[in-house]
Tab-separated table of C-alpha atoms and ligand atoms in Angstrom:
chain	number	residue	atom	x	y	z
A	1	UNK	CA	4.765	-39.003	-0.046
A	2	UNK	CA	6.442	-38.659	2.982
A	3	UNK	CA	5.059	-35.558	5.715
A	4	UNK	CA	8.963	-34.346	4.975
A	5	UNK	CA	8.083	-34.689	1.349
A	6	UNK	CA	4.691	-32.509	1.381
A	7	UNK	CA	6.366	-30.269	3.221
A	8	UNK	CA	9.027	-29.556	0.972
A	9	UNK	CA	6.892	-29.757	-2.028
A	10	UNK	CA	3.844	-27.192	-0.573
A	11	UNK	CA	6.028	-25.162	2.519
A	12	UNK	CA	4.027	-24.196	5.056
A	13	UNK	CA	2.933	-20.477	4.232
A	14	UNK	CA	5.365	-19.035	6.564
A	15	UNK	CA	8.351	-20.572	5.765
A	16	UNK	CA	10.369	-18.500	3.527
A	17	UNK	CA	13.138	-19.157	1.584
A	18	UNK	CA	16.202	-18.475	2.276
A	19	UNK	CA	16.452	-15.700	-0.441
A	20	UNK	CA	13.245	-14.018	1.363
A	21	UNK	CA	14.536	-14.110	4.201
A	22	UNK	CA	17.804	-12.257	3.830
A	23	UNK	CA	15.513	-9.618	1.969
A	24	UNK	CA	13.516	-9.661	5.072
A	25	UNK	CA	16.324	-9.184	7.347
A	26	UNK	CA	17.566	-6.516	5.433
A	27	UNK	CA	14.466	-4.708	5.047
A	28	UNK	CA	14.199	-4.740	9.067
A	29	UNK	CA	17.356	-3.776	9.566
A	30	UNK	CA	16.818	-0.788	7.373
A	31	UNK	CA	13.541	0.163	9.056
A	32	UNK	CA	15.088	-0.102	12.510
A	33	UNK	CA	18.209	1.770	12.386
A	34	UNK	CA	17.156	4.381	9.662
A	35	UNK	CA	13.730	5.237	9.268
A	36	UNK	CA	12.601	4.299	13.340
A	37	UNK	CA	14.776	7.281	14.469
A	38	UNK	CA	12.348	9.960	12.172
A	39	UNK	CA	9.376	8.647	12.726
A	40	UNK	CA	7.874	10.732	15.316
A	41	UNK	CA	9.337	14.099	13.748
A	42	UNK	CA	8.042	12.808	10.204
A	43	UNK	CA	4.298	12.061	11.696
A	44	UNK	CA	4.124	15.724	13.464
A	45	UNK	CA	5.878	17.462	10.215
A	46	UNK	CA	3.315	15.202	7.920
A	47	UNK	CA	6.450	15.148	5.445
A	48	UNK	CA	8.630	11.764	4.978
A	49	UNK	CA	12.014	12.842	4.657
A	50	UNK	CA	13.596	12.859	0.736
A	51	UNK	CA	16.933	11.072	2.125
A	52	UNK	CA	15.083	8.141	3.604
A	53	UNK	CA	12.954	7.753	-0.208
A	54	UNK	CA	16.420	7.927	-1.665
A	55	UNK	CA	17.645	4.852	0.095
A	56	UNK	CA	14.498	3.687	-0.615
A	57	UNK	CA	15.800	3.195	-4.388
A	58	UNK	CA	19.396	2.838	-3.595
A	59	UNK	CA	18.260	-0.541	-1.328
A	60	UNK	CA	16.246	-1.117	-4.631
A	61	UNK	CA	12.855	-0.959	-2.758
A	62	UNK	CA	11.360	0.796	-5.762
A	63	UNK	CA	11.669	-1.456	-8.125
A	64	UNK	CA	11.427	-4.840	-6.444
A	65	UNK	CA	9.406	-6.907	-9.216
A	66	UNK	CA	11.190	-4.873	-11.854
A	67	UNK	CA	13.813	-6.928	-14.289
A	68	UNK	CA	16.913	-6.392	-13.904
A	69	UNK	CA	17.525	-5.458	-17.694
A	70	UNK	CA	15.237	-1.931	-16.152
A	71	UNK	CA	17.541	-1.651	-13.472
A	72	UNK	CA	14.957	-3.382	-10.890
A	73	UNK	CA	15.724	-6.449	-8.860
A	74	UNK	CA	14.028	-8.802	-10.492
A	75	UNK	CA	11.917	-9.980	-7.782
A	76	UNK	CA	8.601	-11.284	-6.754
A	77	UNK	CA	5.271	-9.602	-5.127
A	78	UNK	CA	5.447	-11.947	-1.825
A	79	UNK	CA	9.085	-9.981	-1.636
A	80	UNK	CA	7.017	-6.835	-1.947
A	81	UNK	CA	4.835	-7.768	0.427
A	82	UNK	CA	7.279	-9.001	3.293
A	83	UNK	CA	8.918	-4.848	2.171
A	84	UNK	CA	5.726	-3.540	2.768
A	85	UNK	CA	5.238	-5.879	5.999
A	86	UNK	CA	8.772	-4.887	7.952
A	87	UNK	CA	8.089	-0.737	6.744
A	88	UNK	CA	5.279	-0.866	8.073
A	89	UNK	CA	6.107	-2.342	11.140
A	90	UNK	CA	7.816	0.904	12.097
A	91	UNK	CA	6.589	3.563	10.280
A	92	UNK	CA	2.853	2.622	7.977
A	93	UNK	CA	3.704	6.005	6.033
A	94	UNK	CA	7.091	4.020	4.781
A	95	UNK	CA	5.063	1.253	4.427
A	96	UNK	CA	2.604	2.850	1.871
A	97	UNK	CA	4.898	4.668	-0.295
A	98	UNK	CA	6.906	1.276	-1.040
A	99	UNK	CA	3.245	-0.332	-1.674
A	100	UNK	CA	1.681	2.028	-4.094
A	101	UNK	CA	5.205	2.137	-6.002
A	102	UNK	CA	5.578	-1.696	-6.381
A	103	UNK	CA	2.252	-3.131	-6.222
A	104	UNK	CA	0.612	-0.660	-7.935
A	105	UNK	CA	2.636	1.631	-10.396
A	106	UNK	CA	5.209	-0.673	-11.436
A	107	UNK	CA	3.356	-3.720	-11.215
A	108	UNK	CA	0.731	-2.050	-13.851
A	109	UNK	CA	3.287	-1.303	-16.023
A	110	UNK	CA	4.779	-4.566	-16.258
A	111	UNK	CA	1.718	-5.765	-17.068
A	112	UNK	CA	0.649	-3.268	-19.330
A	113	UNK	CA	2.820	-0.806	-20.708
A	114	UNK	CA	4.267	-1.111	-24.146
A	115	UNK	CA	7.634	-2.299	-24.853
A	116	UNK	CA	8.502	1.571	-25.310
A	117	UNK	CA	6.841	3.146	-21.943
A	118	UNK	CA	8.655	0.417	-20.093
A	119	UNK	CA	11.768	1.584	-21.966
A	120	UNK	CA	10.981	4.710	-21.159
A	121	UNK	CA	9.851	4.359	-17.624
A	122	UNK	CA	10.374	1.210	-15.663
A	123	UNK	CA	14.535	2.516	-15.750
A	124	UNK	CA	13.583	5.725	-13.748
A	125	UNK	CA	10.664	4.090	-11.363
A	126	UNK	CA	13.555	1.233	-10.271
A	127	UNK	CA	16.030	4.478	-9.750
A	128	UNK	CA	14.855	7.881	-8.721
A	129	UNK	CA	11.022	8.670	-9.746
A	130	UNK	CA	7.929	8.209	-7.251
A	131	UNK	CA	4.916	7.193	-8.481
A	132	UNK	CA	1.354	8.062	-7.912
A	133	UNK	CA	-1.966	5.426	-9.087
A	134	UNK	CA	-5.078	8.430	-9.919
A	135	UNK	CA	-8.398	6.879	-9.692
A	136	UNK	CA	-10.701	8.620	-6.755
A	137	UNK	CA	-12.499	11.473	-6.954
A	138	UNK	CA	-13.961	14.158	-4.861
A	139	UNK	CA	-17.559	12.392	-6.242
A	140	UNK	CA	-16.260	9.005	-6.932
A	141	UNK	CA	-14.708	6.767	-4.612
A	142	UNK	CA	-16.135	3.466	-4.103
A	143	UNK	CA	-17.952	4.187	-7.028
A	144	UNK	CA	-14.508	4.552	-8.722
A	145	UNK	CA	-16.046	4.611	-12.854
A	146	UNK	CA	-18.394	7.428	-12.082
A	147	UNK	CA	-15.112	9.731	-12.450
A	148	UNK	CA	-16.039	12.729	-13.775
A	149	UNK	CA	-12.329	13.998	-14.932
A	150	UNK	CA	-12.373	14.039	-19.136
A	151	UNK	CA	-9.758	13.010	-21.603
A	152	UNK	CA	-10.528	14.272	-25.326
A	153	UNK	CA	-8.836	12.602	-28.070
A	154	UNK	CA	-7.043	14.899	-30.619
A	155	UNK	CA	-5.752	12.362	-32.665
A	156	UNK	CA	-1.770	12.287	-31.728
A	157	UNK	CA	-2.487	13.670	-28.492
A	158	UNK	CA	-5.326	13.902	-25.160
A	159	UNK	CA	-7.028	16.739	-23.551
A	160	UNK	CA	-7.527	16.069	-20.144
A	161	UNK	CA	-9.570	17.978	-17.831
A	162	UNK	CA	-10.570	17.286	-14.062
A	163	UNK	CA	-9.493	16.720	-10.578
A	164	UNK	CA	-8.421	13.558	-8.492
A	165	UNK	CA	-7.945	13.684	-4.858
A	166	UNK	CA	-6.126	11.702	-2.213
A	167	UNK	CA	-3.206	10.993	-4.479
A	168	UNK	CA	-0.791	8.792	-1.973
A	169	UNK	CA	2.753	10.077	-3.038
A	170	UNK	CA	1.486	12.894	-5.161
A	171	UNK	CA	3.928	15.641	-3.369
A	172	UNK	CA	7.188	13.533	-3.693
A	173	UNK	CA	6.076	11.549	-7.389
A	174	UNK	CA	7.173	12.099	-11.095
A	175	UNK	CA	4.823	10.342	-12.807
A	176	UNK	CA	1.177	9.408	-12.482
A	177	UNK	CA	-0.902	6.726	-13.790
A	178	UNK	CA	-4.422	8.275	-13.890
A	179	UNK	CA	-7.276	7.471	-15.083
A	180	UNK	CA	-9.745	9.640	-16.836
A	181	UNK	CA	-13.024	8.889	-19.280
A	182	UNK	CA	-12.501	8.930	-22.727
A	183	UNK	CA	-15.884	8.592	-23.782
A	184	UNK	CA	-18.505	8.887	-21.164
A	185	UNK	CA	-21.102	7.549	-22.705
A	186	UNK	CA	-19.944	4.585	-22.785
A	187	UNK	CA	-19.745	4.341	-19.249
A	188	UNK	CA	-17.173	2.719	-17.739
A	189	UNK	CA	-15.653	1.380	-21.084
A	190	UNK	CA	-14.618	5.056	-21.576
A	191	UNK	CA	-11.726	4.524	-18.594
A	192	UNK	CA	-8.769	4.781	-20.335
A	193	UNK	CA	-5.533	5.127	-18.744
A	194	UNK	CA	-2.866	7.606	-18.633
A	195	UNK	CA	0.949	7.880	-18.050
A	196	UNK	CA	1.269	11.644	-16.956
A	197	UNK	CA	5.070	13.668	-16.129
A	198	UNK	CA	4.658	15.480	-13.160
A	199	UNK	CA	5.829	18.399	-15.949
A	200	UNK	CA	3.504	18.117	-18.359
A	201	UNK	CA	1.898	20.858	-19.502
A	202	UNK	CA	-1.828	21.706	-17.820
A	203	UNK	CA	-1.132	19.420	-14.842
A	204	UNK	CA	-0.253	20.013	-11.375
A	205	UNK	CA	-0.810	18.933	-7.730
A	206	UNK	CA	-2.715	20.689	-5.204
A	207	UNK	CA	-4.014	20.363	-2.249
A	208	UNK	CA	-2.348	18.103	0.828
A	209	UNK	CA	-4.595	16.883	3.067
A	210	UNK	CA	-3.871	16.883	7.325
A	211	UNK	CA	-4.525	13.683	8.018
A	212	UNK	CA	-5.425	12.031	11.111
A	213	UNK	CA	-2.793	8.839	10.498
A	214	UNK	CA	-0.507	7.716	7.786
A	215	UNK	CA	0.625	11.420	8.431
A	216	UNK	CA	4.155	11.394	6.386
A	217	UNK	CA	2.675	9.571	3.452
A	218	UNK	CA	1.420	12.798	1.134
A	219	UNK	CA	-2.012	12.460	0.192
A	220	UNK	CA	-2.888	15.359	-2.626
A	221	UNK	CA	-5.172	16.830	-4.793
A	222	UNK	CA	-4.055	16.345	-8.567
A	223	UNK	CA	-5.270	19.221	-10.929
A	224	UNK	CA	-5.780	18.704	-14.888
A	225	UNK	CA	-6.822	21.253	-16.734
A	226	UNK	CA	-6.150	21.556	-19.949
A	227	UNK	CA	-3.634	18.850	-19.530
A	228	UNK	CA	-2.120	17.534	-22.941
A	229	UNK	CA	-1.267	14.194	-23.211
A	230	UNK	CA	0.330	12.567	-25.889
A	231	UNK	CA	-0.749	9.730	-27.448
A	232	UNK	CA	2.079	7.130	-26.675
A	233	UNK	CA	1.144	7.533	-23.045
A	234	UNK	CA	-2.044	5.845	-23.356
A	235	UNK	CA	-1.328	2.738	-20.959
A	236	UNK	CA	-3.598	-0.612	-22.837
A	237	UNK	CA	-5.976	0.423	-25.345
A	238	UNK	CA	-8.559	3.427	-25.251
A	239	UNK	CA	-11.830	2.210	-22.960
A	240	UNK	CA	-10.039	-0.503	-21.288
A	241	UNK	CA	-8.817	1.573	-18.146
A	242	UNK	CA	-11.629	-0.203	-15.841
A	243	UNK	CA	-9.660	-3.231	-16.159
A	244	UNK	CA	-6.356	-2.114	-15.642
A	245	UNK	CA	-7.535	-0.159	-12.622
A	246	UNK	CA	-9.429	-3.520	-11.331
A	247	UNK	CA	-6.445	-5.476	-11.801
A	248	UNK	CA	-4.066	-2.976	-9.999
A	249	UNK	CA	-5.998	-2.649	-7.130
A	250	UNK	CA	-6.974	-6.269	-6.955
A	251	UNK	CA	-3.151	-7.070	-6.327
A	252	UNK	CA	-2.273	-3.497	-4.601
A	253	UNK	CA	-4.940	-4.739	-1.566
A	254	UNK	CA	-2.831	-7.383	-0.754
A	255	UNK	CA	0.051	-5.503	0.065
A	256	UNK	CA	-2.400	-3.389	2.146
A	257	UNK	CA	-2.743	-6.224	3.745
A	258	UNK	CA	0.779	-6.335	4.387
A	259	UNK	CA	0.927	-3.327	5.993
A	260	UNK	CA	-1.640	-3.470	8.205
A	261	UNK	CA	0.204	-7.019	9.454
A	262	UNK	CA	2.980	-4.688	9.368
A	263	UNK	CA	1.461	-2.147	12.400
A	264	UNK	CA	0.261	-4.666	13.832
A	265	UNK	CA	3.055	-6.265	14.803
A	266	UNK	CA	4.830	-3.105	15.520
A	267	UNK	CA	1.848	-2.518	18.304
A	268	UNK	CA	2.409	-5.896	20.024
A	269	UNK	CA	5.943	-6.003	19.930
A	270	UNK	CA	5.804	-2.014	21.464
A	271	UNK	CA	2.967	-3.888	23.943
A	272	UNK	CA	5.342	-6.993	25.095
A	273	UNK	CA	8.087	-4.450	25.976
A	274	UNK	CA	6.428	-2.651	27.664
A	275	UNK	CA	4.435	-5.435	29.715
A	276	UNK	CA	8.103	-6.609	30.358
A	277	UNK	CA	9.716	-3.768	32.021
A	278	UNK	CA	6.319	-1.965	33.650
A	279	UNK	CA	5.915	-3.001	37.364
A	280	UNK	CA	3.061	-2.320	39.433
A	281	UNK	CA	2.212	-4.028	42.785
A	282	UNK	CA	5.796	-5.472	43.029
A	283	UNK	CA	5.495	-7.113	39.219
A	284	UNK	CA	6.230	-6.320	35.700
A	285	UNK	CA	2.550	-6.255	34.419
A	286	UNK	CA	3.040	-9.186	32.259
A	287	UNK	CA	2.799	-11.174	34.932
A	288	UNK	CA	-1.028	-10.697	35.316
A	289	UNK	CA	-2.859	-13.247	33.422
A	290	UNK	CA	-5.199	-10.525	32.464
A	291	UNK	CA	-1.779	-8.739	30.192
A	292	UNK	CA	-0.472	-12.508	29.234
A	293	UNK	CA	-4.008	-13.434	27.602
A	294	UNK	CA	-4.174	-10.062	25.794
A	295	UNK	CA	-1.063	-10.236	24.418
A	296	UNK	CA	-1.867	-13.838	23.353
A	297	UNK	CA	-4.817	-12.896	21.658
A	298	UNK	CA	-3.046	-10.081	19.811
A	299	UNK	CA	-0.401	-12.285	18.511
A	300	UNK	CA	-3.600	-15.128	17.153
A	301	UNK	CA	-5.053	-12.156	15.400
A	302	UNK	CA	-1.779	-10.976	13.824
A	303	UNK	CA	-0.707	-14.829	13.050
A	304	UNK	CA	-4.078	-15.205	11.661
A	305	UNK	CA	-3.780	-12.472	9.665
A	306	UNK	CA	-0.512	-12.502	8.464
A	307	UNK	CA	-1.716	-16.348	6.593
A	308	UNK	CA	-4.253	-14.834	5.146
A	309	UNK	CA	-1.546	-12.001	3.160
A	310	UNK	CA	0.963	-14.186	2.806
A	311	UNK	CA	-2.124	-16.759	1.136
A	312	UNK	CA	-3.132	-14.515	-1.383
A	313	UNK	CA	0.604	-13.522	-2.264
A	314	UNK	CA	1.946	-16.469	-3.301
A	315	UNK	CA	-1.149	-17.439	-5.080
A	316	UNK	CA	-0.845	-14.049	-6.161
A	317	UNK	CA	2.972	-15.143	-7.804
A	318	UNK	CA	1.735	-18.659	-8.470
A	319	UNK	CA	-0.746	-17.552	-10.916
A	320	UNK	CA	-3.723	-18.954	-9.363
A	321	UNK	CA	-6.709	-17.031	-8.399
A	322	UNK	CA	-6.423	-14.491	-5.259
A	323	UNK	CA	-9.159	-12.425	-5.532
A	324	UNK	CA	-11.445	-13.325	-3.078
A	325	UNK	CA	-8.038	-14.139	-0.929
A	326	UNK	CA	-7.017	-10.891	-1.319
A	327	UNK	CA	-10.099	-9.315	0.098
A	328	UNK	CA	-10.520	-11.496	2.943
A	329	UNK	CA	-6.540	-10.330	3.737
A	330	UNK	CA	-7.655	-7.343	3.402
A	331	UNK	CA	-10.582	-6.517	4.931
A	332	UNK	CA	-9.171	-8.981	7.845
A	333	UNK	CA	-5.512	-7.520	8.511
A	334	UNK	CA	-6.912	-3.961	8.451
A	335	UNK	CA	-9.714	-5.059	11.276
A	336	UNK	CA	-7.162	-7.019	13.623
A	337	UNK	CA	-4.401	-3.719	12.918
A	338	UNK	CA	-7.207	-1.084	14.629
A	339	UNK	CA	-7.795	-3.801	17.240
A	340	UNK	CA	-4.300	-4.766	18.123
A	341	UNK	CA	-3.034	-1.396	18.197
A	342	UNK	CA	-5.973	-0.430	20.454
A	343	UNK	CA	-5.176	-2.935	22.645
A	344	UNK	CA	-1.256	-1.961	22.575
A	345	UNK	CA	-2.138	1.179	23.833
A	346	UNK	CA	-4.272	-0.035	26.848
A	347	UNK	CA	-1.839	-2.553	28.057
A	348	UNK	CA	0.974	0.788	28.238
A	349	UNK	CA	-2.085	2.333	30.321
A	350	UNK	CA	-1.790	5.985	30.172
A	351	UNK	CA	1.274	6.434	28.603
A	352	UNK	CA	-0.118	4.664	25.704
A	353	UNK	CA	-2.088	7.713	24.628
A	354	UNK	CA	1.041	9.846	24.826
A	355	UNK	CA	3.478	10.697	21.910
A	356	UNK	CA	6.453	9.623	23.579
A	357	UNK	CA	5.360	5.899	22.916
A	358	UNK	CA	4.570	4.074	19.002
A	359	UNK	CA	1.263	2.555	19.721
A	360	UNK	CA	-0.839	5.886	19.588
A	361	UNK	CA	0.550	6.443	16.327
A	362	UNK	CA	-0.123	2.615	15.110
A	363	UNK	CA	-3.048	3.170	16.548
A	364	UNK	CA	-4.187	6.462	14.184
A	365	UNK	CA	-2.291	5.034	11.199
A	366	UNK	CA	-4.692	2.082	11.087
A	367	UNK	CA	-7.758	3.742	10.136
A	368	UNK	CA	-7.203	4.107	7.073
A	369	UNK	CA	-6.535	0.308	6.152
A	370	UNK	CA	-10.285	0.132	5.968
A	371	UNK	CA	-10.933	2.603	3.794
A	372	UNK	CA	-8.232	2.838	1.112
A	373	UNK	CA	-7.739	0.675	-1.861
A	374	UNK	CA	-11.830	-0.578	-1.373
A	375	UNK	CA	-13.219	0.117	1.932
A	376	UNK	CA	-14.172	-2.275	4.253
A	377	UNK	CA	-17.668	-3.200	2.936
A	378	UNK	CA	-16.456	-3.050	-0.920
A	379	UNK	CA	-14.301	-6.248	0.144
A	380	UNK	CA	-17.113	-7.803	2.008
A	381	UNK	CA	-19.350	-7.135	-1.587
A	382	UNK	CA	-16.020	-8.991	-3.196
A	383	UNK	CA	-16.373	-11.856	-0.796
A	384	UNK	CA	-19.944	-12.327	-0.868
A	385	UNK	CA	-20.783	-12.075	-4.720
A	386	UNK	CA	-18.237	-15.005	-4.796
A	387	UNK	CA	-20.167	-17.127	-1.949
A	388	UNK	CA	-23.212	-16.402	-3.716
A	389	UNK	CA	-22.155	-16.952	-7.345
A	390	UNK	CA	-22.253	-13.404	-8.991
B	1	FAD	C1	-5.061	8.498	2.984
B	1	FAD	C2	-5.742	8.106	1.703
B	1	FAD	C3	-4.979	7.715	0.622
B	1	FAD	C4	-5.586	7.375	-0.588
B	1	FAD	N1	-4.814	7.069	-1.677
B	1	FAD	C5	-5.413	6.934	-2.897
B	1	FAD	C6	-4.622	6.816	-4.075
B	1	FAD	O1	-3.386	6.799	-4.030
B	1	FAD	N2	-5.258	6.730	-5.276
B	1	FAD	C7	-6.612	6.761	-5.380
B	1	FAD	O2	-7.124	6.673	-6.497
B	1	FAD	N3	-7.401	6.868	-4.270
B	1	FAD	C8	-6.830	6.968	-3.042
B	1	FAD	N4	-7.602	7.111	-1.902
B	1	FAD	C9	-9.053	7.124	-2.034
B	1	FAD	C10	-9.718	5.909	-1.431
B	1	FAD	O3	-9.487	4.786	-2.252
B	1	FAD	C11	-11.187	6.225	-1.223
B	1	FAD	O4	-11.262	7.135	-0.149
B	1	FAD	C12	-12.011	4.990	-0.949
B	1	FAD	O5	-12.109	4.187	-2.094
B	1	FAD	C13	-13.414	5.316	-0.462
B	1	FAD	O6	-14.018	6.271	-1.273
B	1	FAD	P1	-14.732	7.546	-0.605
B	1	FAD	O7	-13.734	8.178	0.320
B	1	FAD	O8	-15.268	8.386	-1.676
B	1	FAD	O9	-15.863	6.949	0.281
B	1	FAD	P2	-17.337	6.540	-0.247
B	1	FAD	O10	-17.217	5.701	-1.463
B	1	FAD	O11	-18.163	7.767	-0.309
B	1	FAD	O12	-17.822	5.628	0.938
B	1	FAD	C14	-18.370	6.163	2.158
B	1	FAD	C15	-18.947	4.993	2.952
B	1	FAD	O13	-20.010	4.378	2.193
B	1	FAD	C16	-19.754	2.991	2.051
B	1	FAD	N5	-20.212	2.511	0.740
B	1	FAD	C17	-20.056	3.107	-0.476
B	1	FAD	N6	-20.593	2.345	-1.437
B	1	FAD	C18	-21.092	1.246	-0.840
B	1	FAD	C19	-21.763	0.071	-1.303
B	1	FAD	N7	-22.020	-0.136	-2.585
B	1	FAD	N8	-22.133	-0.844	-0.374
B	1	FAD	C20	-21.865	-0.671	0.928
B	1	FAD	N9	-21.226	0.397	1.421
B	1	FAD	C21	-20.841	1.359	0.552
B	1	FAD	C22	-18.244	2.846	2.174
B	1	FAD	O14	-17.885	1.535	2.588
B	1	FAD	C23	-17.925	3.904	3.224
B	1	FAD	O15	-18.122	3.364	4.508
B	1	FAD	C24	-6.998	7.405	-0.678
B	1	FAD	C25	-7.764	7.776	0.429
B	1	FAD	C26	-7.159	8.148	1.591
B	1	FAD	C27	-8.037	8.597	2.750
């Protein structure tokens, strides 16, 4: 084979194709003229406006990996990625809600929902509903099976009692795909998973946390008490929740992954702006070796990055095994996004810090790439039981 030949038959992991890349440009576009103009109102309010979650589903953002028979666009993850990826490059919050839809929700359904719930649902997640994935607890997080929250079987219907907390999109979503323990003592092969309406009887959402990033992106309290469930909204079979919620998440960290590349970016492309037009002693900054090797470092991290997400994406859609991929994207992307924004903020000197420029946001929106979907050191356990055979 010719190097023209390997090339077009493996592409380097960058190169997109030509139908990506007119999603990409679209995406940008989008995030540029429409949602960049909120974003500082939206991260003091801690609300993401309803209009810009409409367009959301209008520019068929919500149902990316969807068929088309459901009214989706019949895409693939790496397309949900590179959505997740240009959101996030101007506003994380954007960035999240798009990710926890697609990656998560939707992409557990088509996975695992019977022919009637995706009848039923995929039709109004490609269109006009929000959803919400339930696993963490006030006393289970990492330790995501130790959930306390009940279901009780009743034969053509559940009784579910308990409470999940930091519910991403719990204030705007209409349905919920929560996990609760159908037989605890069983353990974790009690998990069984749930399809709950925002109006179903016995359920409702509480708290909203103030958050110190990620500020527009609602992050609730779900309450379940007495919460009756029927039967037909029992997502794969009774006690095999755990693996759904493994699965979900496995995939959902890559597009994490994505939006940490996402801010990143945002904070270097804020940084080279500003290196351009900021003079001191007679020069625009980035003319000091000292600014030009920062921002070159930035931009290796971010590169380096980015091959790792886009990696474990299209083995992701190539049906080959990611998950060890998709922790090292992770746990990566979310290390270089706190760094690179950091450093975004100390080449704009003092104004950096100030609210008039992005990067102090970026900067406050990437904490909490290394804690959500598997914190830091639950990827590095991922990673290692795989070097060491386990
Ligand atoms: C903004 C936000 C949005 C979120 N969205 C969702 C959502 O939509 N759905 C959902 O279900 N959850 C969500 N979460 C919850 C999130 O997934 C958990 O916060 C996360 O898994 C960590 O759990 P924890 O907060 O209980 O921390 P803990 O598990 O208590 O961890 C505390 C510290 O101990 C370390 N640690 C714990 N166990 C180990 C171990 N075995 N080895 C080494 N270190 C360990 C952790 O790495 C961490 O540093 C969200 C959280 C936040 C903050």
């Amino acid at each position: 084979m010719s190097v023209a030949e390997v090339g077009a038959a493996i592409p380097p992991l960058t190169a997109l194709t030509e139908d990506e890349r007119m999603f990409q440009t679209s995406v940008r576009q989008f995030a540029r003229d429409r949602i960049r103009p909120h974003v500082r109102e939206m991260d003091e309010a801690g609300v993401f406006r309803k209009e810009l979650i409409r367009e959301f589903f209008e520019l068929g953002l919500m149902g990316i990996e969807i068929p088309e028979e459901y009214g989706g666009q019949g895409g693939t993850f790496f397309q949900a990625v590179l959505a997740v990826e240009e959101l996030s490059a101007v506003d994380p919050s954007a960035g999240v809600i798009v990710d926890v839809q697609n990656t998560i929700c939707n992409n557990a359904l088509l996975r695992w929902a019977t022919p009637d719930q995706k009848a039923k649902y995929l039709q109004r997640l490609s269109s006009n509903t929000v959803a919400s994935y339930a696993l963490s607890e006030a006393g289970s997080g990492s330790d995501a099976f130790a959930m306390a929250t009940r279901a009780e079987d009743r034969g053509d219907h559940f009784v579910l009692n308990g409470r999940k907390l930091w519910i991403t999109n719990a204030a705007e979503s209409g349905l919920f795909l929560l996990f609760a323990n159908a037989n605890p003592e069983a353990g974790y092969r009690g998990v069984t998973a749930f399809l709950i309406e925002r109006d179903f009887p016995g359920f409702s959402v509480g708290k909203k946390e103030d958050k110190l990033g990620l500020r527009a992106s609602s992050t609730c309290e779900l309450i379940l008490d007495n919460c009756r469930v029927p039967r037909e909204n029992v997502m794969g079979e009774v006690g095999k929740g755990y693996k759904i919620a493994i699965e979900t998440l496995n995939e959902g960290r890559i597009a994490i992954g994505a939006q940490m590349i996402g801010l990143a970016r945002g904070a270097l492309e804020a940084a080279i702006g500003y290196a351009r037009e900021r003079k001191q002693f007679g020069k625009p900054i980035g003319d000091f070796q000292a600014v030009q090797f920062d921002l070159a470092k930035m931009a290796v991290d971010l590169e380096a990055a980015r091959l790792l997400v886009y990696n474990a994406a299209r083995l992701r859609d190539a049906g080959l095994p990611f998950l060890t991929e998709a922790a090292m994207a992770k746990y990566y992307s979310s290390e270089i996004a706190e760094r690179v924004a950091s450093k975004a903020i100390e080449v704009h000197g003092g104004v950096g810090i100030t609210k008039d420029y992005p990067v102090e946001k970026l900067y406050r929106d990437a904490k909490i790439g290394r804690i959500y979907e598997g914190t830091s050191n639950i990827q590095l356990l991922t990673i290692a039981k795989k070097l060491l055979g386990r």
